[in-house]
C-alpha positions as a Markdown table, in Angstrom:
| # | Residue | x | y | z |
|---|---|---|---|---|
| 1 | Unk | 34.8 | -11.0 | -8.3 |
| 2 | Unk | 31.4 | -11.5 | -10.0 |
| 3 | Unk | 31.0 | -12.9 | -13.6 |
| 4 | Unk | 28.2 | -10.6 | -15.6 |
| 5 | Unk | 25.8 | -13.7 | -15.6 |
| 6 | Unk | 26.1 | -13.7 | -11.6 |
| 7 | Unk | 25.6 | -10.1 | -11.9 |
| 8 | Unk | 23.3 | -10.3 | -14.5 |
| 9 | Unk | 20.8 | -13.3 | -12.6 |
| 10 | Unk | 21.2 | -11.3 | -9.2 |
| 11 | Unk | 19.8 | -8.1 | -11.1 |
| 12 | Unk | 16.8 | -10.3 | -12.2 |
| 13 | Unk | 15.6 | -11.8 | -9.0 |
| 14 | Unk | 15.9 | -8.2 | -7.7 |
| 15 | Unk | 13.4 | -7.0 | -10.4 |
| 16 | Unk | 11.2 | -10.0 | -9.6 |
| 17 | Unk | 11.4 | -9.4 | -5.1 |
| 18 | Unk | 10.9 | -6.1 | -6.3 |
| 19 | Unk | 8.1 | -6.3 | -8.5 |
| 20 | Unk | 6.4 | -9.2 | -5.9 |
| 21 | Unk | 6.4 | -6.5 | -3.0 |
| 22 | Unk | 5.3 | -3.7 | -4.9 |
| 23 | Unk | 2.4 | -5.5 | -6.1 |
| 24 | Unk | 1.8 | -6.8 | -2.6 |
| 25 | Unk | 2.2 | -3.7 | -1.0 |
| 26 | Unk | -0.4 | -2.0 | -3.5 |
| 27 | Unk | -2.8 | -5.1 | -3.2 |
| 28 | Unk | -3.0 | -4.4 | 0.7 |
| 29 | Unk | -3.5 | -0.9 | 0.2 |
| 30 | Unk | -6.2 | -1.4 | -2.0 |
| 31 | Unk | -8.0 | -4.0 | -0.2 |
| 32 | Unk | -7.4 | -3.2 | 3.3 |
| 33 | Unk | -7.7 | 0.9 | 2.8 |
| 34 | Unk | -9.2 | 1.8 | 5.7 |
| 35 | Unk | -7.5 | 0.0 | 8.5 |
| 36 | Unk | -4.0 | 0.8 | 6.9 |
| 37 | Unk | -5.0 | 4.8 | 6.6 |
| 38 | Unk | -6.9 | 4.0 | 10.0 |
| 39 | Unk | -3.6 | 2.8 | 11.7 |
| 40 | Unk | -1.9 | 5.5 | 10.0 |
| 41 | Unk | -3.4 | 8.2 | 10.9 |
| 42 | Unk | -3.2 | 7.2 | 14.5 |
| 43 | Unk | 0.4 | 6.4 | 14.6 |
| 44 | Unk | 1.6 | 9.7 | 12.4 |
| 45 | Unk | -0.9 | 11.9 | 13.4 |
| 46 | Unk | -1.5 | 12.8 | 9.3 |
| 47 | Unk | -4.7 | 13.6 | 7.9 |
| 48 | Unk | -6.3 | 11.4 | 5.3 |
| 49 | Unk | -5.7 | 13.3 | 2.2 |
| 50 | Unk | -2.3 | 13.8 | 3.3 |
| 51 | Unk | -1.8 | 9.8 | 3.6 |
| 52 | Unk | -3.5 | 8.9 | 0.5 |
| 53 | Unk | -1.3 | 11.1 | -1.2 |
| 54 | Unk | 2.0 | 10.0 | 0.9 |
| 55 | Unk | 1.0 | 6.0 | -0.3 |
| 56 | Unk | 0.4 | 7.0 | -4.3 |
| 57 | Unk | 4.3 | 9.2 | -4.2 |
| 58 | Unk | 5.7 | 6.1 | -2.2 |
| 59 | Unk | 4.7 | 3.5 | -4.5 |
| 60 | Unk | 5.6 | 5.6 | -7.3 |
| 61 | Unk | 9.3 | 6.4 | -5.8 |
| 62 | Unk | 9.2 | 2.9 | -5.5 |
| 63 | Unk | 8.7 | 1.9 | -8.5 |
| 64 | Unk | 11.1 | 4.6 | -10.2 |
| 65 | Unk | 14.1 | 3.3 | -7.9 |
| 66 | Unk | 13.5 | -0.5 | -9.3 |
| 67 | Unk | 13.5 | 1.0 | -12.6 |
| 68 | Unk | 16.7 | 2.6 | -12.4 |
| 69 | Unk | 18.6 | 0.6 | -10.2 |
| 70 | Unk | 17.6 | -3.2 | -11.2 |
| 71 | Unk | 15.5 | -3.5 | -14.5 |
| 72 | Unk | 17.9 | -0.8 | -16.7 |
| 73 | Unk | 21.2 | -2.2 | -15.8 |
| 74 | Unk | 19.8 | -5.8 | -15.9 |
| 75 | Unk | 18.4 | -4.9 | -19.5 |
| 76 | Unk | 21.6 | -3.5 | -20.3 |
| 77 | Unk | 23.5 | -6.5 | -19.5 |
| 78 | Unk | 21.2 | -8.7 | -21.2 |
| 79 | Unk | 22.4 | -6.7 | -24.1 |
| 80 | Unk | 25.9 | -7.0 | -23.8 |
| 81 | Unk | 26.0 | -10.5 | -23.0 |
């Protein structure tokens, strides 16, 4: 089995891949707005407003499953330990 500082270190790199790609991933959507809804829109057939609004809820679902999932249970056993 896993010790909690195993468990405890794994948690933290998560957080960190985690907060690397999300920031990456917004970055390019920033940046490069137009080819990415461009290629979008010709692959999914979705409208612009439609896409915009489908990149802002996936970063934010995102976001709200690294909370949960790593940072909370790696700040709770950071606590304990």
């Amino acid at each position: 089995m896993f010790e909690v500082d195993q468990v405890t270190a794994l948690l933290g790199w998560c957080v960190v891949i985690n907060i690397a790609l999300l920031s990456f991933t917004a970055i390019v959507i920033l940046l490069f707005k137009e080819q990415v809804v461009g290629i979008h829109m010709r692959l999914f057939r979705i409208e612009r407003g439609a896409l915009e609004r489908l990149y802002f809820n996936w970063l934010g679902h995102y976001k709200l499953i690294n909370v949960v999932f790593f940072l909370v249970p790696y700040i709770a056993l950071k606590i304990i330990t």
